Amino acid sequence: MTTTPVRTEHAERTDPYPTRGPREVTTARQDPVVWPASGTPGRSGAPGPVSRADLAGFERDGFLTVDRLIGPDEVALYRAELERLVSDPGVRADERSVIEPTSQDVRSVFEVHRISEIFAGLVRDERVVGRARQILGSDVYVHQSRINVKPGFGASGFYWHSDFETWHAEDGLPNMRTVSVSIALTENYDTNGGLMIMPGSHRSFLGCAGETPRDNYKQSLKMQDAGTPSHEALTRMADEHGIRLFTGRAGSATWFDCNCMHGSGDNITPYPRSNVFIVFNSVENAAVEPFAAPAPRPEFIGARDFTPVR
Ligand code: 6CS
Ligand code: FE
């Protein structure tokens, strides 16, 4: 007797946050911002280094700032490691490095938590991973890490976007249970291309119009196109939420929810705005198939190793 293999269709799954279809569509957030500790429903926020007032601020605004997350000696250590990495020809030639289109300077290096033991140590630091576990209410793994050099004299910024929109569409993160920290390694002035966030924008999801091209990351990490909001949407959101520019000395940090609408301007000053950027995802929100892309992005951009940070 012969049997024919039964073709199982790709199980239809509902997408809570539709994006990259024919038109822009706004969906209310369906996830908590500060998650209850796994197994203790209701109580928001596991114990940890973030004060209750700061947790409340994070819930409301989508971000919180720490004036001095790391001290001057640590800043010097991470600055030196950043300089070592960006001046290493092997790193520069590696696909993990993004080169500035005009100046040919290194713009970013991805997956520094894997290629650098020094940055791996920063990820495991309780002042860092402890805050992520507290906000996400669970163990966490690193979905992405990068150093952004943002040299002076013309480094280009990042246009307005929601990180979650990309991480959902292209990396397959199902829910908004992901938090980023940007740790300043140089002074963030109000003139050298600082991070801007629309406070409160994390509470609604803007699904963008336009399909994801194949191998989109090869272009999007230089200048994002797919996943870019319309002028109308940005005007509406800026009118509703305002725009907050983050400044701070080296060693300060901004923690922000994965769905904040944010961006940064060019840096034409002589002063670099370098930072290390770490994205923690809950182990209960591990990446699945992309929700709106032909294939997942490479692992150095969207991790597929979900081992919790210890
Ligand atoms: O596509 C990404 O994953 C990266 N792009 C930007 C502009 N922010 C988030 C992330 O590093
Ligand atoms: Fe971003």
Tab-separated table of C-alpha atoms and ligand atoms in Angstrom:
chain	number	residue	atom	x	y	z
A	1	MET	CA	0.000	0.000	0.000
A	2	THR	CA	1.484	3.398	-0.887
A	3	THR	CA	0.810	6.500	1.196
A	4	THR	CA	1.175	10.027	-0.091
A	5	PRO	CA	2.675	12.530	2.307
A	6	VAL	CA	0.012	14.857	3.518
A	7	ARG	CA	1.077	18.394	2.753
A	8	THR	CA	0.471	20.449	5.833
A	9	GLU	CA	-0.174	24.014	4.977
A	10	HIS	CA	1.786	26.559	6.978
A	11	ALA	CA	-0.497	26.844	9.967
A	12	GLU	CA	-2.461	30.044	9.589
A	13	ARG	CA	-1.472	32.366	12.422
A	14	THR	CA	-3.081	35.589	13.426
A	15	ASP	CA	-0.810	38.600	13.351
A	16	PRO	CA	-1.578	40.927	16.286
A	17	TYR	CA	0.444	43.725	14.678
A	18	PRO	CA	-0.121	43.782	10.911
A	19	THR	CA	2.438	45.802	8.936
A	20	ARG	CA	3.997	46.157	5.449
A	21	GLY	CA	0.713	45.612	3.673
A	22	PRO	CA	-0.805	47.821	0.955
A	23	ARG	CA	-1.547	50.691	3.350
A	24	GLU	CA	-0.608	52.125	6.714
A	25	VAL	CA	-2.720	50.823	9.617
A	26	THR	CA	-2.691	51.707	13.314
A	27	THR	CA	-3.319	48.998	15.932
A	28	ALA	CA	-3.659	49.629	19.661
A	29	ARG	CA	-0.956	47.996	21.739
A	30	GLN	CA	-2.142	44.648	23.098
A	31	ASP	CA	0.822	43.999	25.380
A	32	PRO	CA	1.826	45.332	28.796
A	33	VAL	CA	4.693	47.834	28.836
A	34	VAL	CA	6.115	46.775	32.205
A	35	TRP	CA	5.464	43.031	32.447
A	36	PRO	CA	4.399	41.229	35.626
A	37	ALA	CA	7.067	38.798	36.832
A	38	SER	CA	6.338	35.459	35.155
A	39	GLY	CA	4.055	33.482	37.394
A	40	THR	CA	2.860	36.502	39.412
A	41	PRO	CA	0.059	37.931	37.246
A	42	GLY	CA	-1.105	41.390	38.186
A	43	ARG	CA	1.951	42.638	40.050
A	44	SER	CA	3.739	44.720	37.457
A	45	GLY	CA	7.497	44.586	37.382
A	46	ALA	CA	9.666	41.986	39.001
A	47	PRO	CA	11.987	43.166	41.783
A	48	GLY	CA	15.110	44.908	40.562
A	49	PRO	CA	17.192	48.122	40.399
A	50	VAL	CA	14.466	50.321	38.868
A	51	SER	CA	12.453	52.351	41.379
A	52	ARG	CA	8.657	52.136	41.331
A	53	ALA	CA	8.504	55.787	40.233
A	54	ASP	CA	10.829	55.097	37.311
A	55	LEU	CA	8.813	52.002	36.361
A	56	ALA	CA	5.666	54.141	36.340
A	57	GLY	CA	7.442	56.670	34.128
A	58	PHE	CA	8.528	53.908	31.750
A	59	GLU	CA	4.956	52.629	31.556
A	60	ARG	CA	3.662	56.143	30.765
A	61	ASP	CA	6.369	57.482	28.452
A	62	GLY	CA	7.970	54.336	27.037
A	63	PHE	CA	11.421	55.292	28.323
A	64	LEU	CA	13.482	56.024	31.417
A	65	THR	CA	16.891	57.631	31.799
A	66	VAL	CA	19.739	56.786	34.159
A	67	ASP	CA	22.118	59.710	34.571
A	68	ARG	CA	25.106	57.569	35.418
A	69	LEU	CA	24.639	53.880	34.606
A	70	ILE	CA	28.400	53.313	34.336
A	71	GLY	CA	31.298	55.346	35.755
A	72	PRO	CA	34.082	57.228	33.969
A	73	ASP	CA	36.593	54.354	34.206
A	74	GLU	CA	34.072	51.972	32.640
A	75	VAL	CA	33.301	54.511	29.906
A	76	ALA	CA	37.025	54.639	29.131
A	77	LEU	CA	37.166	50.833	28.966
A	78	TYR	CA	34.217	50.589	26.541
A	79	ARG	CA	35.415	53.563	24.481
A	80	ALA	CA	38.794	51.887	24.044
A	81	GLU	CA	37.081	48.620	23.062
A	82	LEU	CA	34.905	50.475	20.537
A	83	GLU	CA	38.009	52.139	19.060
A	84	ARG	CA	39.802	48.783	18.919
A	85	LEU	CA	36.895	47.160	17.072
A	86	VAL	CA	36.316	49.923	14.523
A	87	SER	CA	40.020	50.174	13.691
A	88	ASP	CA	40.426	46.408	13.212
A	89	PRO	CA	40.472	45.772	9.433
A	90	GLY	CA	38.980	42.308	10.015
A	91	VAL	CA	36.012	43.797	11.854
A	92	ARG	CA	35.619	46.536	9.258
A	93	ALA	CA	35.480	43.933	6.469
A	94	ASP	CA	33.051	41.728	8.413
A	95	GLU	CA	29.360	41.696	7.459
A	96	ARG	CA	28.606	42.812	11.055
A	97	SER	CA	30.004	46.249	10.212
A	98	VAL	CA	27.936	48.944	8.529
A	99	ILE	CA	29.973	51.595	6.713
A	100	GLU	CA	28.885	55.232	6.381
A	101	PRO	CA	27.946	55.739	2.696
A	102	THR	CA	29.671	59.111	2.305
A	103	SER	CA	32.672	59.174	4.625
A	104	GLN	CA	33.312	55.402	4.492
A	105	ASP	CA	33.756	55.529	8.287
A	106	VAL	CA	32.418	52.616	10.285
A	107	ARG	CA	28.819	53.526	11.272
A	108	SER	CA	27.940	50.503	13.410
A	109	VAL	CA	29.228	47.089	14.395
A	110	PHE	CA	26.618	44.474	15.257
A	111	GLU	CA	26.779	41.526	17.664
A	112	VAL	CA	29.458	43.112	19.865
A	113	HIS	CA	28.212	41.017	22.805
A	114	ARG	CA	29.541	37.979	20.941
A	115	ILE	CA	32.719	39.267	19.297
A	116	SER	CA	33.939	41.215	22.333
A	117	GLU	CA	34.392	39.741	25.798
A	118	ILE	CA	34.363	43.274	27.191
A	119	PHE	CA	30.918	44.047	25.770
A	120	ALA	CA	29.770	40.555	26.800
A	121	GLY	CA	30.625	41.572	30.357
A	122	LEU	CA	28.531	44.724	30.059
A	123	VAL	CA	25.511	42.675	28.955
A	124	ARG	CA	25.793	40.438	32.030
A	125	ASP	CA	26.215	43.383	34.417
A	126	GLU	CA	23.314	43.380	36.907
A	127	ARG	CA	22.874	47.153	36.428
A	128	VAL	CA	22.082	46.337	32.784
A	129	VAL	CA	20.488	42.885	32.549
A	130	GLY	CA	18.786	43.349	35.947
A	131	ARG	CA	16.804	46.329	34.633
A	132	ALA	CA	15.819	44.385	31.506
A	133	ARG	CA	14.575	41.391	33.535
A	134	GLN	CA	12.620	43.732	35.791
A	135	ILE	CA	10.882	45.570	32.933
A	136	LEU	CA	10.171	42.387	30.955
A	137	GLY	CA	9.276	40.276	34.007
A	138	SER	CA	11.294	37.253	32.920
A	139	ASP	CA	14.676	35.926	31.943
A	140	VAL	CA	16.034	37.670	28.853
A	141	TYR	CA	18.351	37.006	25.945
A	142	VAL	CA	20.098	39.472	23.626
A	143	HIS	CA	18.159	39.904	20.404
A	144	GLN	CA	20.676	42.401	19.020
A	145	SER	CA	23.631	44.497	20.106
A	146	ARG	CA	25.581	47.146	18.256
A	147	ILE	CA	28.023	49.958	18.780
A	148	ASN	CA	27.114	53.129	16.937
A	149	VAL	CA	30.107	55.326	16.270
A	150	LYS	CA	28.271	58.344	14.866
A	151	PRO	CA	31.513	60.213	14.157
A	152	GLY	CA	31.478	63.973	13.726
A	153	PHE	CA	31.498	66.004	10.536
A	154	GLY	CA	28.486	64.474	8.877
A	155	ALA	CA	27.526	61.083	10.253
A	156	SER	CA	23.989	60.369	9.142
A	157	GLY	CA	21.172	59.797	11.572
A	158	PHE	CA	18.317	57.298	11.660
A	159	TYR	CA	14.950	58.397	10.286
A	160	TRP	CA	11.781	57.974	12.420
A	161	HIS	CA	10.814	54.353	13.046
A	162	SER	CA	9.585	51.841	15.601
A	163	ASP	CA	12.167	49.134	16.228
A	164	PHE	CA	9.435	46.613	17.005
A	165	GLU	CA	7.913	47.196	13.563
A	166	THR	CA	11.132	45.847	12.035
A	167	TRP	CA	11.756	43.185	14.679
A	168	HIS	CA	8.194	41.878	14.242
A	169	ALA	CA	8.133	42.080	10.432
A	170	GLU	CA	11.656	40.877	9.682
A	171	ASP	CA	12.940	39.052	12.780
A	172	GLY	CA	9.677	37.421	13.882
A	173	LEU	CA	9.345	38.791	17.425
A	174	PRO	CA	5.683	38.030	18.207
A	175	ASN	CA	4.889	40.507	21.002
A	176	MET	CA	6.128	43.771	22.481
A	177	ARG	CA	8.205	42.205	25.274
A	178	THR	CA	11.548	43.715	24.254
A	179	VAL	CA	13.523	46.615	25.715
A	180	SER	CA	16.561	48.506	24.417
A	181	VAL	CA	19.237	50.395	26.273
A	182	SER	CA	21.460	53.006	24.664
A	183	ILE	CA	24.515	53.721	26.822
A	184	ALA	CA	26.364	56.901	25.883
A	185	LEU	CA	30.109	56.447	25.424
A	186	THR	CA	30.635	60.090	24.493
A	187	GLU	CA	28.877	63.261	25.577
A	188	ASN	CA	25.380	63.503	24.066
A	189	TYR	CA	24.948	67.219	23.387
A	190	ASP	CA	21.769	68.746	21.998
A	191	THR	CA	23.723	69.339	18.790
A	192	ASN	CA	25.492	66.095	17.866
A	193	GLY	CA	22.642	63.931	16.587
A	194	GLY	CA	21.039	62.725	19.799
A	195	LEU	CA	18.250	60.181	20.197
A	196	MET	CA	14.717	61.608	19.902
A	197	ILE	CA	11.636	59.750	21.146
A	198	MET	CA	7.948	60.661	20.957
A	199	PRO	CA	6.820	60.120	24.590
A	200	GLY	CA	3.817	57.777	24.771
A	201	SER	CA	4.090	56.683	21.131
A	202	HIS	CA	4.779	53.112	22.306
A	203	ARG	CA	1.088	52.616	23.108
A	204	SER	CA	-0.045	52.267	19.506
A	205	PHE	CA	1.508	50.263	16.704
A	206	LEU	CA	1.910	51.924	13.319
A	207	GLY	CA	1.860	49.248	10.632
A	208	CYS	CA	3.734	50.673	7.647
A	209	ALA	CA	2.810	50.442	3.978
A	210	GLY	CA	5.002	48.609	1.522
A	211	GLU	CA	6.292	45.062	1.285
A	212	THR	CA	9.718	44.058	2.614
A	213	PRO	CA	12.196	43.546	-0.239
A	214	ARG	CA	14.325	40.382	-0.124
A	215	ASP	CA	17.622	40.954	1.765
A	216	ASN	CA	16.219	44.289	2.909
A	217	TYR	CA	18.789	44.546	5.736
A	218	LYS	CA	21.582	45.130	3.214
A	219	GLN	CA	20.064	48.519	2.525
A	220	SER	CA	17.946	49.258	5.607
A	221	LEU	CA	20.868	49.362	8.030
A	222	LYS	CA	22.300	52.253	6.034
A	223	MET	CA	19.005	53.999	5.261
A	224	GLN	CA	15.695	52.415	6.246
A	225	ASP	CA	12.927	52.381	3.608
A	226	ALA	CA	10.456	49.548	4.300
A	227	GLY	CA	8.921	50.237	7.695
A	228	THR	CA	9.122	54.005	7.316
A	229	PRO	CA	6.065	55.926	8.572
A	230	SER	CA	4.256	58.444	6.356
A	231	HIS	CA	4.583	62.199	6.905
A	232	GLU	CA	0.890	62.277	7.847
A	233	ALA	CA	1.343	59.646	10.554
A	234	LEU	CA	4.500	61.281	11.914
A	235	THR	CA	2.813	64.699	11.997
A	236	ARG	CA	-0.198	63.257	13.820
A	237	MET	CA	2.023	61.432	16.334
A	238	ALA	CA	4.348	64.372	16.935
A	239	ASP	CA	1.344	66.677	17.446
A	240	GLU	CA	-0.120	64.171	19.942
A	241	HIS	CA	3.024	63.157	21.834
A	242	GLY	CA	5.645	65.828	21.280
A	243	ILE	CA	9.322	64.990	20.772
A	244	ARG	CA	11.910	64.537	23.512
A	245	LEU	CA	15.637	64.926	22.713
A	246	PHE	CA	17.962	62.966	24.975
A	247	THR	CA	21.180	64.565	26.106
A	248	GLY	CA	23.539	63.326	28.766
A	249	ARG	CA	27.133	62.768	29.649
A	250	ALA	CA	29.105	59.688	28.756
A	251	GLY	CA	27.979	56.853	31.024
A	252	SER	CA	24.329	57.926	30.994
A	253	ALA	CA	21.723	55.562	29.558
A	254	THR	CA	18.298	55.652	27.968
A	255	TRP	CA	16.085	52.588	28.316
A	256	PHE	CA	13.227	52.540	25.820
A	257	ASP	CA	10.375	50.248	24.879
A	258	CYS	CA	10.676	48.418	21.545
A	259	ASN	CA	7.681	50.265	20.075
A	260	CYS	CA	8.661	53.873	20.755
A	261	MET	CA	8.653	56.056	17.654
A	262	HIS	CA	12.219	57.365	17.616
A	263	GLY	CA	15.017	58.603	15.412
A	264	SER	CA	18.134	60.749	15.440
A	265	GLY	CA	19.510	63.543	13.321
A	266	ASP	CA	22.791	63.836	11.444
A	267	ASN	CA	25.895	64.808	13.349
A	268	ILE	CA	27.724	67.669	11.627
A	269	THR	CA	29.536	68.793	14.782
A	270	PRO	CA	33.153	67.786	15.472
A	271	TYR	CA	31.948	65.717	18.452
A	272	PRO	CA	31.147	61.991	17.936
A	273	ARG	CA	28.001	60.597	19.526
A	274	SER	CA	29.042	57.030	20.184
A	275	ASN	CA	26.938	54.581	22.131
A	276	VAL	CA	26.505	50.910	22.783
A	277	PHE	CA	22.986	49.674	22.073
A	278	ILE	CA	21.715	46.407	23.563
A	279	VAL	CA	18.299	44.855	22.855
A	280	PHE	CA	16.934	42.445	25.463
A	281	ASN	CA	14.030	40.192	24.526
A	282	SER	CA	12.032	38.060	26.946
A	283	VAL	CA	12.768	34.344	26.652
A	284	GLU	CA	8.963	34.031	26.498
A	285	ASN	CA	8.889	36.118	23.327
A	286	ALA	CA	11.455	34.216	21.307
A	287	ALA	CA	11.653	34.902	17.573
A	288	VAL	CA	9.509	32.818	15.237
A	289	GLU	CA	9.061	33.126	11.474
A	290	PRO	CA	9.020	36.751	10.236
A	291	PHE	CA	5.534	38.261	10.137
A	292	ALA	CA	6.140	40.346	7.017
A	293	ALA	CA	9.341	39.403	5.217
A	294	PRO	CA	10.369	36.638	2.806
A	295	ALA	CA	13.073	35.329	5.167
A	296	PRO	CA	14.524	36.028	8.614
A	297	ARG	CA	17.480	38.427	8.829
A	298	PRO	CA	20.934	37.024	9.628
A	299	GLU	CA	21.559	35.994	13.222
A	300	PHE	CA	24.055	38.792	13.846
A	301	ILE	CA	21.110	41.207	13.500
A	302	GLY	CA	18.270	39.111	14.934
A	303	ALA	CA	19.507	36.382	17.296
A	304	ARG	CA	18.201	32.830	17.037
A	305	ASP	CA	20.076	31.632	20.111
A	306	PHE	CA	17.597	32.224	22.956
A	307	THR	CA	19.941	31.244	25.789
A	308	PRO	CA	19.124	33.496	28.744
A	309	VAL	CA	21.779	35.997	29.865
A	310	ARG	CA	23.418	34.682	33.022
B	1	6CS	O1	16.863	47.264	12.020
B	1	6CS	C1	17.289	47.205	13.155
B	1	6CS	O2	17.203	46.196	13.874
B	1	6CS	C2	18.060	48.389	13.677
B	1	6CS	N1	17.716	49.611	13.046
B	1	6CS	C3	17.457	50.736	13.718
B	1	6CS	C4	17.426	52.019	12.999
B	1	6CS	N2	17.134	50.727	15.015
B	1	6CS	C5	16.972	49.410	15.640
B	1	6CS	C6	17.982	48.451	15.157
B	1	6CS	O3	19.248	48.669	15.648
B	2	FE	FE	15.962	52.151	16.197
